[in-house]
PDB file of C-alpha atoms in Angstrom:
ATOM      1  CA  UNK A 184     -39.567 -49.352 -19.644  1.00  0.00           C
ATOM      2  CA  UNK A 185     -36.589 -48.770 -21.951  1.00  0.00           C
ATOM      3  CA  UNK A 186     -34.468 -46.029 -21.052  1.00  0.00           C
ATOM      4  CA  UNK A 187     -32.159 -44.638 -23.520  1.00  0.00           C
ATOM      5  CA  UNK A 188     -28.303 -43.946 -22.582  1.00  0.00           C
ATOM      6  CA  UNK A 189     -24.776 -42.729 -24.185  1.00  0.00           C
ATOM      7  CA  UNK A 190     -21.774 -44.102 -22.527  1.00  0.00           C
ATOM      8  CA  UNK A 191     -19.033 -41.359 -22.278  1.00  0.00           C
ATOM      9  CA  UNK A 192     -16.002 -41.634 -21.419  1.00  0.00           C
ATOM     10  CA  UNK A 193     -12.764 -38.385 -20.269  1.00  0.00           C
ATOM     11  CA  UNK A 194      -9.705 -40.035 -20.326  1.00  0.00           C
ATOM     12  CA  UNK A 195     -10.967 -43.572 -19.147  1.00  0.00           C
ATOM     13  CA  UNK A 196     -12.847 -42.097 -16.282  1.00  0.00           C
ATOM     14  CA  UNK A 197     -16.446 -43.715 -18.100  1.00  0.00           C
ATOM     15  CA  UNK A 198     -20.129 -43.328 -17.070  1.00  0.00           C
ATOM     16  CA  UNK A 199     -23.447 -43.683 -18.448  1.00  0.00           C
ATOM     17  CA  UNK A 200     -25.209 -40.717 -19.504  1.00  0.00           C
ATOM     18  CA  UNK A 201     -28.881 -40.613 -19.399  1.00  0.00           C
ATOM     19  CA  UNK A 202     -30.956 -38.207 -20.880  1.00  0.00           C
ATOM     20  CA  UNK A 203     -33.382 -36.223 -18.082  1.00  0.00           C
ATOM     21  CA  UNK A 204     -34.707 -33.479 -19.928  1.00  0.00           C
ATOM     22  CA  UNK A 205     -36.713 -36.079 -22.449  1.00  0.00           C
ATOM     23  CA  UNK A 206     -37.226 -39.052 -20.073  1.00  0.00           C
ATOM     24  CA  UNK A 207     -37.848 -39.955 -16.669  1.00  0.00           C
ATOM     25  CA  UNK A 208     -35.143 -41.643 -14.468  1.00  0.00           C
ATOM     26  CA  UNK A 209     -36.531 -44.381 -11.750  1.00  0.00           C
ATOM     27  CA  UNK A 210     -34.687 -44.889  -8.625  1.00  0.00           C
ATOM     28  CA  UNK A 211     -31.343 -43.107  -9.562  1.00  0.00           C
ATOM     29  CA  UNK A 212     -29.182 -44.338  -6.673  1.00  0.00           C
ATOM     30  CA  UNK A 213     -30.486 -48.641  -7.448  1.00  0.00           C
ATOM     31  CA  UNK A 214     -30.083 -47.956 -10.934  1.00  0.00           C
ATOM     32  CA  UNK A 215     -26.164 -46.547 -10.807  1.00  0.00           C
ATOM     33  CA  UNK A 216     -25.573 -49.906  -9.019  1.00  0.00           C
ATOM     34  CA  UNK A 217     -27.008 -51.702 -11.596  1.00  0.00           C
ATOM     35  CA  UNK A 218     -25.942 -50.535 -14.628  1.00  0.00           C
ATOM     36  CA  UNK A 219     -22.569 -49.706 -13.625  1.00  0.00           C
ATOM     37  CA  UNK A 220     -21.620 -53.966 -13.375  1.00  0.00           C
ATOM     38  CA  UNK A 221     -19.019 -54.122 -15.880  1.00  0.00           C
ATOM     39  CA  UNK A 222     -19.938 -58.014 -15.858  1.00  0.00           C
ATOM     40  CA  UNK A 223     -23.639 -58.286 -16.099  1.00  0.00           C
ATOM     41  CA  UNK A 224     -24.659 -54.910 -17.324  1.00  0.00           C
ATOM     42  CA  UNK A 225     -23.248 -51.552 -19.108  1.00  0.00           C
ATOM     43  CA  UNK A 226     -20.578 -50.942 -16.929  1.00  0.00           C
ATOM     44  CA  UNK A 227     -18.739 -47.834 -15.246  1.00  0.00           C
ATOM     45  CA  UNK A 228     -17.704 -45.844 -12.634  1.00  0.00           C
ATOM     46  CA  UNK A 229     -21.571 -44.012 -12.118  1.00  0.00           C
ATOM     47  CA  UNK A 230     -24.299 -42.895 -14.054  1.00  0.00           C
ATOM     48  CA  UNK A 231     -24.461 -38.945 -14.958  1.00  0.00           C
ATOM     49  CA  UNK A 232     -27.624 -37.394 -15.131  1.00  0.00           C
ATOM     50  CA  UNK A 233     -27.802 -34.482 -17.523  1.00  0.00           C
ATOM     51  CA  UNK A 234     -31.069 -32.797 -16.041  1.00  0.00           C
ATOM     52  CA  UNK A 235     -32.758 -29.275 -16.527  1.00  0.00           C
ATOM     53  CA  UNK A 236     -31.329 -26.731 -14.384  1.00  0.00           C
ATOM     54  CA  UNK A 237     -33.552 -25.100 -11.316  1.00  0.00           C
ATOM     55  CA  UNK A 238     -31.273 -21.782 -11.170  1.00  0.00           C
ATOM     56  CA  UNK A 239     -30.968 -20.740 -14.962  1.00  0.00           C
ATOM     57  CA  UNK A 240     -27.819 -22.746 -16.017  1.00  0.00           C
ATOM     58  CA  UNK A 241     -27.956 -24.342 -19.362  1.00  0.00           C
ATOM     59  CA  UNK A 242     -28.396 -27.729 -17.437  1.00  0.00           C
ATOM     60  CA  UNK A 243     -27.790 -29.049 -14.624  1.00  0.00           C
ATOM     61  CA  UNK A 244     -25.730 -32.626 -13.580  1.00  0.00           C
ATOM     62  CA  UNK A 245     -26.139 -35.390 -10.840  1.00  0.00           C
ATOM     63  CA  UNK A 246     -23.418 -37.774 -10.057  1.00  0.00           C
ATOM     64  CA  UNK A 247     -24.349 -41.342  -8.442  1.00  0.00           C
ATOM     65  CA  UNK A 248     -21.226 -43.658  -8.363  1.00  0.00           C
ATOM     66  CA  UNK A 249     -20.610 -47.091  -9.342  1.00  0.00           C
ATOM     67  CA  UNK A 250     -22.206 -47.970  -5.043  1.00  0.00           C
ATOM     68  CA  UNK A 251     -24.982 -46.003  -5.038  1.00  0.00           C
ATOM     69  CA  UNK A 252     -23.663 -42.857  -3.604  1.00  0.00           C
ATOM     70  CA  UNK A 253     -24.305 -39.654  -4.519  1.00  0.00           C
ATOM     71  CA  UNK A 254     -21.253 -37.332  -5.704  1.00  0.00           C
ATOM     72  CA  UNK A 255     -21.201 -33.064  -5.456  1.00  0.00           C
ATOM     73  CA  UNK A 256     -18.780 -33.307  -8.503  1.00  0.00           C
ATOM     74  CA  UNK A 257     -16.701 -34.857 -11.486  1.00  0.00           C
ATOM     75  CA  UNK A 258     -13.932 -33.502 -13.460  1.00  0.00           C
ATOM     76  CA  UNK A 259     -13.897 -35.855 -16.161  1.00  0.00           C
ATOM     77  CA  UNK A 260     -18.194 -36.091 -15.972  1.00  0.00           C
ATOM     78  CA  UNK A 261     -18.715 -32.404 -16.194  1.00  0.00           C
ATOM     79  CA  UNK A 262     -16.331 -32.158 -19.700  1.00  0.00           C
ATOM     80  CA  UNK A 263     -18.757 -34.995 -20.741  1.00  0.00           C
ATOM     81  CA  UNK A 264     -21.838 -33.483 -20.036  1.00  0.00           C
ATOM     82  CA  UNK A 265     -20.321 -30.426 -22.097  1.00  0.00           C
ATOM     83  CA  UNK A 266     -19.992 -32.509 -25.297  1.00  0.00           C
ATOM     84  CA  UNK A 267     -23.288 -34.311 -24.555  1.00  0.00           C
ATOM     85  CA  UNK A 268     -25.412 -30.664 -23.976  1.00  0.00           C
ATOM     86  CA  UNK A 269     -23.959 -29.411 -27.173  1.00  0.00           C
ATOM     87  CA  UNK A 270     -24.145 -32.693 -29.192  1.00  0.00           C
ATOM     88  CA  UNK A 271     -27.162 -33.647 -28.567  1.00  0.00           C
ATOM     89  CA  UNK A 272     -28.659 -30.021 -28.662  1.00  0.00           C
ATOM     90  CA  UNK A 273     -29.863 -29.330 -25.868  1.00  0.00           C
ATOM     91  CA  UNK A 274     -27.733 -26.093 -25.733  1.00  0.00           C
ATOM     92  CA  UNK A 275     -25.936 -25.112 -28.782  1.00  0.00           C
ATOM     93  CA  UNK A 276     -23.218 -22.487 -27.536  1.00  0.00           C
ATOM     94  CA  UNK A 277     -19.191 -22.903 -26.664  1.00  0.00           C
ATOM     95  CA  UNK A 278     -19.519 -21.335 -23.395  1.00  0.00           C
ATOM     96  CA  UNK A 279     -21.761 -23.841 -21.361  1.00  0.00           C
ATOM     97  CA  UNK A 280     -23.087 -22.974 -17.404  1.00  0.00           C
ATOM     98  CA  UNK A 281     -23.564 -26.202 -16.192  1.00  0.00           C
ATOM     99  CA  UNK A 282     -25.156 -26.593 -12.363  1.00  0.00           C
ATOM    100  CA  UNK A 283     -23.739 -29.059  -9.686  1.00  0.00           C
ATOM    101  CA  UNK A 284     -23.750 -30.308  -6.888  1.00  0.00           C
ATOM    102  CA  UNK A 285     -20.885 -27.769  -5.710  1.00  0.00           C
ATOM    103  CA  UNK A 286     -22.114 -24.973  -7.744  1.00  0.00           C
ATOM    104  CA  UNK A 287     -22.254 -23.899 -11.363  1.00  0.00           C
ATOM    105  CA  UNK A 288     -19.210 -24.165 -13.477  1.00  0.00           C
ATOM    106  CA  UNK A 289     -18.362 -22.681 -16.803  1.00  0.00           C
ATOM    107  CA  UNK A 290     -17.061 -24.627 -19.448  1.00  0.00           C
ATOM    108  CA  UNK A 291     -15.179 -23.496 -22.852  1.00  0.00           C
ATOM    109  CA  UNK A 292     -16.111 -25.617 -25.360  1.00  0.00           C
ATOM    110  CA  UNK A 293     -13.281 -26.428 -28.362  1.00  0.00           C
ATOM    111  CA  UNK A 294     -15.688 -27.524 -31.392  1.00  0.00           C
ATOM    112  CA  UNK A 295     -14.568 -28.931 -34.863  1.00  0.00           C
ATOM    113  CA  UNK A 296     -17.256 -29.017 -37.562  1.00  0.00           C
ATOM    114  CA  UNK A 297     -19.807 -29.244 -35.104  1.00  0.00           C
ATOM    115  CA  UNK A 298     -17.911 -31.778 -32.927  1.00  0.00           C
ATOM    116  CA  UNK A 299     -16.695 -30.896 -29.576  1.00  0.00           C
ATOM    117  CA  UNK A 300     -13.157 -31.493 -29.160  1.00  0.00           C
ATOM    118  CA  UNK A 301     -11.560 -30.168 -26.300  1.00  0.00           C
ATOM    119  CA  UNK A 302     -13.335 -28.543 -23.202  1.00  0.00           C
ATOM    120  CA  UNK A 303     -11.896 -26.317 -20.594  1.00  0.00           C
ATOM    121  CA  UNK A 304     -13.535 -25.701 -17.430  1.00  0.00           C
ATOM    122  CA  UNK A 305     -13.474 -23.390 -14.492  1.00  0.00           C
ATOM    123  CA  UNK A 306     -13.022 -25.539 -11.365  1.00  0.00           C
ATOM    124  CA  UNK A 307     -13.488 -22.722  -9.059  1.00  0.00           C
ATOM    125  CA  UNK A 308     -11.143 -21.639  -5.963  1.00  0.00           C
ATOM    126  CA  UNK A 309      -9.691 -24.616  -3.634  1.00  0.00           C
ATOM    127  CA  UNK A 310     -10.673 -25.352  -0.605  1.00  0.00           C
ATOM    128  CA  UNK A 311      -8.499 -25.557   1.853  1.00  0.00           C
ATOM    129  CA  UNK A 312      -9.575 -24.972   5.019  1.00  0.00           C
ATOM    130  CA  UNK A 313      -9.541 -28.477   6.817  1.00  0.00           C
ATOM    131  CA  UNK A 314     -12.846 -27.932   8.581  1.00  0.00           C
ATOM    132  CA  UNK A 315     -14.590 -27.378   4.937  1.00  0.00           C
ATOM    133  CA  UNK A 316     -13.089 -30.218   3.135  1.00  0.00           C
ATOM    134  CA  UNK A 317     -14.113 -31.446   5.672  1.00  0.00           C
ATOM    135  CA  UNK A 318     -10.962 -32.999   6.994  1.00  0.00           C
ATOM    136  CA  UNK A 319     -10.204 -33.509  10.783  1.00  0.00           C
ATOM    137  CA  UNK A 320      -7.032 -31.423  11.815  1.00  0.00           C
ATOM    138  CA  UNK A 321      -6.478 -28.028  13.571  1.00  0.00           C
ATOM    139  CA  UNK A 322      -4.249 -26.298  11.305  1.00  0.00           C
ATOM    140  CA  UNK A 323      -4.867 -23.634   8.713  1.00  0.00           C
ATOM    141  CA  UNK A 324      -3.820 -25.735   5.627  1.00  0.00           C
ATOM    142  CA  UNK A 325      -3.499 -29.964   6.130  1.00  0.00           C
ATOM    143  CA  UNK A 326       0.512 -29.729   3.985  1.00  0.00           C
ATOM    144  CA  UNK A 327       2.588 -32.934   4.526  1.00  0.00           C
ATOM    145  CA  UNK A 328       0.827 -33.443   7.574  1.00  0.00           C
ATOM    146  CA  UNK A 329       1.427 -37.356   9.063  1.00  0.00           C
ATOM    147  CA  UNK A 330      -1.299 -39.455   8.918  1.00  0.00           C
ATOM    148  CA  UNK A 331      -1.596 -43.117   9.709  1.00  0.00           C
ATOM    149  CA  UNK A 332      -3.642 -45.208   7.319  1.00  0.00           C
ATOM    150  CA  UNK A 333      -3.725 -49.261   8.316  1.00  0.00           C
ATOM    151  CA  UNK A 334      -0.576 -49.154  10.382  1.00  0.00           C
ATOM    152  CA  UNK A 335       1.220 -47.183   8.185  1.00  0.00           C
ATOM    153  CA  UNK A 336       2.522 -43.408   8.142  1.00  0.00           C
ATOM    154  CA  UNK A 337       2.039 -41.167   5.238  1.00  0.00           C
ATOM    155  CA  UNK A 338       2.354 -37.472   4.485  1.00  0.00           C
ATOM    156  CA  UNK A 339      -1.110 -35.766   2.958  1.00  0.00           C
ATOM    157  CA  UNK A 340      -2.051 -32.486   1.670  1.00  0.00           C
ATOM    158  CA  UNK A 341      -5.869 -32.370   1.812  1.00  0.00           C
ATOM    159  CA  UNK A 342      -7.799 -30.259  -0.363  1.00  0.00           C
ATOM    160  CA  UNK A 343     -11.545 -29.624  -1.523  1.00  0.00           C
ATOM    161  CA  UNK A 344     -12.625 -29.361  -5.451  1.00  0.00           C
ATOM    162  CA  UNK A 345     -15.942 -29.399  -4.464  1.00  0.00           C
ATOM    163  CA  UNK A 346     -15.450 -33.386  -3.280  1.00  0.00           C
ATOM    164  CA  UNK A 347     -12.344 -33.934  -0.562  1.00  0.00           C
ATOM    165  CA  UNK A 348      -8.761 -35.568  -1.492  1.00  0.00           C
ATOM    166  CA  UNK A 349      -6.070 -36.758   0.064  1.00  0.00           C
ATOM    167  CA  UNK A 350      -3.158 -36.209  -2.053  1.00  0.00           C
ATOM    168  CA  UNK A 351      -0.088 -38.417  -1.077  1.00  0.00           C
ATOM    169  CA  UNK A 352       3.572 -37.797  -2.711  1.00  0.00           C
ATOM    170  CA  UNK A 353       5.622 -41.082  -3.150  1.00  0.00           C
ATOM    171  CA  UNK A 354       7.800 -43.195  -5.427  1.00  0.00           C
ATOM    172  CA  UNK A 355       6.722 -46.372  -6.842  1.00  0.00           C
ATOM    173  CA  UNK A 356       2.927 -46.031  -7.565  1.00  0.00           C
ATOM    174  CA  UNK A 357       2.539 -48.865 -10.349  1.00  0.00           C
ATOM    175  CA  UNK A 358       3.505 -51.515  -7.539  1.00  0.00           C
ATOM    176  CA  UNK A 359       0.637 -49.887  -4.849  1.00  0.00           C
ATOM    177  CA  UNK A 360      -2.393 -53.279  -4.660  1.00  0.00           C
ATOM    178  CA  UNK A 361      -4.943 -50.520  -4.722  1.00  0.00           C
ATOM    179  CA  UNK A 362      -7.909 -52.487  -4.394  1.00  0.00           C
ATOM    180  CA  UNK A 363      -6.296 -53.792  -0.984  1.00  0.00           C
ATOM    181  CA  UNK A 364      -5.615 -50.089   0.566  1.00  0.00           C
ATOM    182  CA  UNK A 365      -7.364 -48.008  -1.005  1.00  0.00           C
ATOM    183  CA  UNK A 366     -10.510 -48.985   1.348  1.00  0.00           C
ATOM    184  CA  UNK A 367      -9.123 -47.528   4.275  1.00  0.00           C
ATOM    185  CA  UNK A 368      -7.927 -44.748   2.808  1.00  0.00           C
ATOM    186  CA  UNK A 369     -11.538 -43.638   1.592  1.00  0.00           C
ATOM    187  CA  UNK A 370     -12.964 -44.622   4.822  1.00  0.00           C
ATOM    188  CA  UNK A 371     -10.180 -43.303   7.370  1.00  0.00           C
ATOM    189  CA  UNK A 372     -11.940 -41.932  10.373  1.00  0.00           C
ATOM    190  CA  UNK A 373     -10.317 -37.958  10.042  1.00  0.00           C
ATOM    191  CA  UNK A 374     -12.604 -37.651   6.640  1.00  0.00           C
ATOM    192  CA  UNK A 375     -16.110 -37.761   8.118  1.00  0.00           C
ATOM    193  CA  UNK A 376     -17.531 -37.493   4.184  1.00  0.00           C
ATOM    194  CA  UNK A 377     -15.001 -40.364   3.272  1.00  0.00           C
ATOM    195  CA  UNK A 378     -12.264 -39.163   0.887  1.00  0.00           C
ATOM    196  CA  UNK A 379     -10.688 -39.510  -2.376  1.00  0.00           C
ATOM    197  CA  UNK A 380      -6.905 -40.460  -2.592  1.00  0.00           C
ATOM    198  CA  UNK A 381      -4.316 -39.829  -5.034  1.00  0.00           C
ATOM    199  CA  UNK A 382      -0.934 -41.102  -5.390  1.00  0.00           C
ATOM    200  CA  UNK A 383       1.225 -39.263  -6.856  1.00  0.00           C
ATOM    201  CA  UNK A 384       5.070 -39.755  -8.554  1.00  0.00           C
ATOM    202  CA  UNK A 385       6.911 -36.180  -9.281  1.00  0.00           C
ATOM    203  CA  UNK A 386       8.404 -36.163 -13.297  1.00  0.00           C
ATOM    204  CA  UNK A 387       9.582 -33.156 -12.921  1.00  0.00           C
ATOM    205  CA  UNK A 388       8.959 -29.545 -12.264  1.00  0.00           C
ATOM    206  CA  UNK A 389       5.180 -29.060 -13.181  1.00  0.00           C
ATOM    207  CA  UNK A 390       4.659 -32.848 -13.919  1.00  0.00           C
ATOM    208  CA  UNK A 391       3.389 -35.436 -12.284  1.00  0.00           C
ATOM    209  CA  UNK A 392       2.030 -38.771 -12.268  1.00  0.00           C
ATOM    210  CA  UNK A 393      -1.139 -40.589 -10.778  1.00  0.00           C
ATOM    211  CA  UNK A 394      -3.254 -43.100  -9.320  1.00  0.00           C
ATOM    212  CA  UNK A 395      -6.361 -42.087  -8.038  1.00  0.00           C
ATOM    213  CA  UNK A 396      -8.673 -44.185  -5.414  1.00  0.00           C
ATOM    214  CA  UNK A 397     -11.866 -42.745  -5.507  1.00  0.00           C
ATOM    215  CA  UNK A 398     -14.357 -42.877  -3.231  1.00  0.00           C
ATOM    216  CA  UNK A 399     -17.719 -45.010  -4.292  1.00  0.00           C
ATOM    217  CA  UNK A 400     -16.075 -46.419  -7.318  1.00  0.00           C
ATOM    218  CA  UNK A 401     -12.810 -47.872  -6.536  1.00  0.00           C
ATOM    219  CA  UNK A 402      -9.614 -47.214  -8.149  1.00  0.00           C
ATOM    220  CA  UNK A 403     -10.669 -45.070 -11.695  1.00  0.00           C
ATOM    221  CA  UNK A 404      -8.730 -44.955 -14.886  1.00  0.00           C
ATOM    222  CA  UNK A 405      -8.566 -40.720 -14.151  1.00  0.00           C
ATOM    223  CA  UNK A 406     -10.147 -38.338 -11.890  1.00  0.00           C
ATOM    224  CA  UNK A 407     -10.759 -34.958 -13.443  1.00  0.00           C
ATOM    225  CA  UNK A 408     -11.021 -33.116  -9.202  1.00  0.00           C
ATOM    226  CA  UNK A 409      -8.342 -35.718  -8.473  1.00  0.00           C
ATOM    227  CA  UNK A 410      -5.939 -33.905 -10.787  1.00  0.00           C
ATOM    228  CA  UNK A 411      -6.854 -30.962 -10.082  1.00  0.00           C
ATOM    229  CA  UNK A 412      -6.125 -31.512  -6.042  1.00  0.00           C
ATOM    230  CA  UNK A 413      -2.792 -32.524  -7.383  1.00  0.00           C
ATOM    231  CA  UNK A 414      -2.112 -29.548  -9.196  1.00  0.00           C
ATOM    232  CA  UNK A 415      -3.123 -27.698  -6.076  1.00  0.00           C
ATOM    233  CA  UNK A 416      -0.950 -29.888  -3.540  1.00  0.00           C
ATOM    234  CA  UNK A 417       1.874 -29.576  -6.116  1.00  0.00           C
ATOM    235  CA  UNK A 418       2.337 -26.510  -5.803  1.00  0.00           C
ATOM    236  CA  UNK A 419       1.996 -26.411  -2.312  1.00  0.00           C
ATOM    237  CA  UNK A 420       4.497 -28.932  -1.677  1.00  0.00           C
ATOM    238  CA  UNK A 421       6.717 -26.946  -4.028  1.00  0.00           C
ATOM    239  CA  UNK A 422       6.619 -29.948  -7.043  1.00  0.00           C
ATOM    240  CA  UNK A 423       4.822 -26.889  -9.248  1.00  0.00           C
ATOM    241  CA  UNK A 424       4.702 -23.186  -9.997  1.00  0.00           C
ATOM    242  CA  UNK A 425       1.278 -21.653  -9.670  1.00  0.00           C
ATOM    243  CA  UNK A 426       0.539 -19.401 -12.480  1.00  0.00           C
ATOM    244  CA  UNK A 427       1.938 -21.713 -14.970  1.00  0.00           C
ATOM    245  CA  UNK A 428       0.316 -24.873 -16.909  1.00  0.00           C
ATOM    246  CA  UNK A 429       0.674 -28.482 -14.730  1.00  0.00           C
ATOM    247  CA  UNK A 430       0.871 -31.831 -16.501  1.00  0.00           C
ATOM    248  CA  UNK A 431      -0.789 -34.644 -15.072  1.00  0.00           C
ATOM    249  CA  UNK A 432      -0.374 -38.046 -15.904  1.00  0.00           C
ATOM    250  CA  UNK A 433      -3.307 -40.162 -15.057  1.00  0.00           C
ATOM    251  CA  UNK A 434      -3.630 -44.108 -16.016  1.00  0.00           C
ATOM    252  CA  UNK A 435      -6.267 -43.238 -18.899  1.00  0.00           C
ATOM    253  CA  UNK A 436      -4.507 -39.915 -20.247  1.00  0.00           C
ATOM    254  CA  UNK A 437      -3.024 -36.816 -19.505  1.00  0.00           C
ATOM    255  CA  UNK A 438      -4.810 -33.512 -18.225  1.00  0.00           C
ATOM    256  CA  UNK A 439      -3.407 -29.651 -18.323  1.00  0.00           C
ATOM    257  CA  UNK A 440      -4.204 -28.060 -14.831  1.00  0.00           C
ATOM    258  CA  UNK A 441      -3.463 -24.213 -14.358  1.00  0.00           C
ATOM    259  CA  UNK A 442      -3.780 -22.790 -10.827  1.00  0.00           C
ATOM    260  CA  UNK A 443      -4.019 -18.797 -11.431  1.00  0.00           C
ATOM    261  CA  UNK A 444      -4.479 -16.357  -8.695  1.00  0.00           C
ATOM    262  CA  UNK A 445      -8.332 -16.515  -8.504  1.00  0.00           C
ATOM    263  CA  UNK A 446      -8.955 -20.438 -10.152  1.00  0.00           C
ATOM    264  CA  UNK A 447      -8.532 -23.888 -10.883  1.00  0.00           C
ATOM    265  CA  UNK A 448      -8.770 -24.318 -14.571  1.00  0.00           C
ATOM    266  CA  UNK A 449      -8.822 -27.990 -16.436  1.00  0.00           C
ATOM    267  CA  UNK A 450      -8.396 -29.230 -19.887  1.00  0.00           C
ATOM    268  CA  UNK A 451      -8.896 -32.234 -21.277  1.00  0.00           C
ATOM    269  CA  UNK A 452     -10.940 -34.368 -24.057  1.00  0.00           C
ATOM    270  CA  UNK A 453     -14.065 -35.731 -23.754  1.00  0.00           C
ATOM    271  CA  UNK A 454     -15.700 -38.952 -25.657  1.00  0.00           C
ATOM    272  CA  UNK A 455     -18.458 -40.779 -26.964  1.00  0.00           C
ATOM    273  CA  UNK A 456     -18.240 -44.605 -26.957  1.00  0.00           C
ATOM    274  CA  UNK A 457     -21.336 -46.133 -27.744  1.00  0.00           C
ATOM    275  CA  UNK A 458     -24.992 -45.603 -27.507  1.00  0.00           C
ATOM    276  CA  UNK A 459     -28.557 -47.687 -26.256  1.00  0.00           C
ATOM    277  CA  UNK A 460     -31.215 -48.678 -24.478  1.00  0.00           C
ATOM    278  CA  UNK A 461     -31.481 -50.402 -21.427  1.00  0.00           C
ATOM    279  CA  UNK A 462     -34.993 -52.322 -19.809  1.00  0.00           C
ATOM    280  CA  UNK A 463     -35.483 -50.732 -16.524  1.00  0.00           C
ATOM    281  CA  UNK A 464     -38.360 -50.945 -13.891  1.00  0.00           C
ATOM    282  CA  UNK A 465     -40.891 -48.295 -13.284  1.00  0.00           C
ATOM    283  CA  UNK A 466     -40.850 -46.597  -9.731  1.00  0.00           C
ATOM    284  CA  UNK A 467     -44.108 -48.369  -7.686  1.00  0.00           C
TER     285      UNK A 467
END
């Protein structure tokens, strides 16, 4: 059967959005796997599902990464599937509801003669109880707490956007050989849902820098949760003022978090790259 997609892209962070409410999606988690070979297929970090929502949001989203797995939620994704619902009509209004995995989240569209430019979403509270990140420790709050990742020591703040992180301040991220630690990071034994990791250089007061590891997909050009975590540890950590805008710098662009007294808010740009069909197999 051919099965028609949009590849989408915030900031580098790139999927494969396919089309639920007109067509019927076979074997979600083999076909992520598939199509997400940047070699022999489409290529990108996951496949989004833009789907029709079961609890009155305009739509609803499913995440499956680049291995298979299936995410709660995507920064980067969820300002995609923005564009794509109001692009592609299947909800017409700047103020999208837009159900996930980790609840519904409302997005403020920016549009320019009917193109959407800009979208700013509502990331919800933090979490950052350990046990509900879920993250392994006995504290309160898990800030600059030592942790010891393949014989090495490090200093994490862990927080929840709906997915875990592991947010690690440091100097010198370019040289970090991701692809050789950033396994054991996502799979360290004190994160029983594995965890993404960020690595993160301090600019200055209210900017930073970052490399993200993400669970499921390997290091990502940006991570729309990722930098929000950041924000959140930033401030923490003292590296940012709550209340005010945060600048982070991630390898595909740059992202304006705002921690206020009640929520996590992102901003960023969202993209279109190309468009097609793909031959896929019927489920038996």
């Amino acid at each position: 059967m051919q099965l028609s997609f949009t590849k989408m892209h915030g900031i580098g962070n790139d999927y494969i959005y396919i089309n639920g409410f007109t067509q019927a999606i076979p074997a979600p988690q083999a076909l992520a796997v598939r199509l997400s070979d940047r070699h022999r297929s489409i290529g990108g970090d996951g496949i989004i599902l833009v789907l029709p929502s079961d609890c009155g949001a305009d739509a609803r989203m499913r995440i499956f990464n680049a291995d298979g797995s299936e995410g709660k939620m995507c920064g980067n994704g969820i300002r995609c599937v923005g564009k794509y619902v109001y692009e592609k009509g299947i909800c017409r209004k700047d103020i999208l509801h837009i159900q996930t995995e980790s609840g519904v989240k409302t997005l403020y569209l920016t549009v320019q003669q009917g193109r959407v430019m800009q979208v700013r979403v509502d990331m919800g509270a933090p979490i950052l109880t350990p046990a509900q990140i879920p993250f392994r420790f006995d504290g309160e709050r898990a800030v600059r707490v030592p942790i010891c990742v393949a014989g090495q020591s490090y200093q994490a703040t862990c927080v929840s956007m709906g997915n875990p992180h592991m947010v690690l301040f440091m100097n010198g991220i370019d040289a970090l050989n991701l692809p050789k630690i950033g396994p054991a990071f996502e799979k360290h034994p004190a994160f029983p849902e594995q965890v993404n990791t960020e690595f993160v250089e301090v600019v200055a007061q209210n900017h930073l820098r970052m490399r993200v590891w993400e669970r499921g997909s390997g290091e990502t050009m940006a991570c729309g949760t990722g930098a929000c975590a950041v924000a959140v540890a930033s401030v923490l950590c003292g590296y940012a003022d709550r209340g005010l805008p945060i600048t982070v710098d991630l390898r595909g662009g740059t992202l304006c978090i705002l921690w206020d007294e009640q929520t996590v808010w992102m901003q960023g740009p969202a993209a279109i790259a190309f468009e097609g069909t793909v031959e896929v197999e019927e489920e038996a």
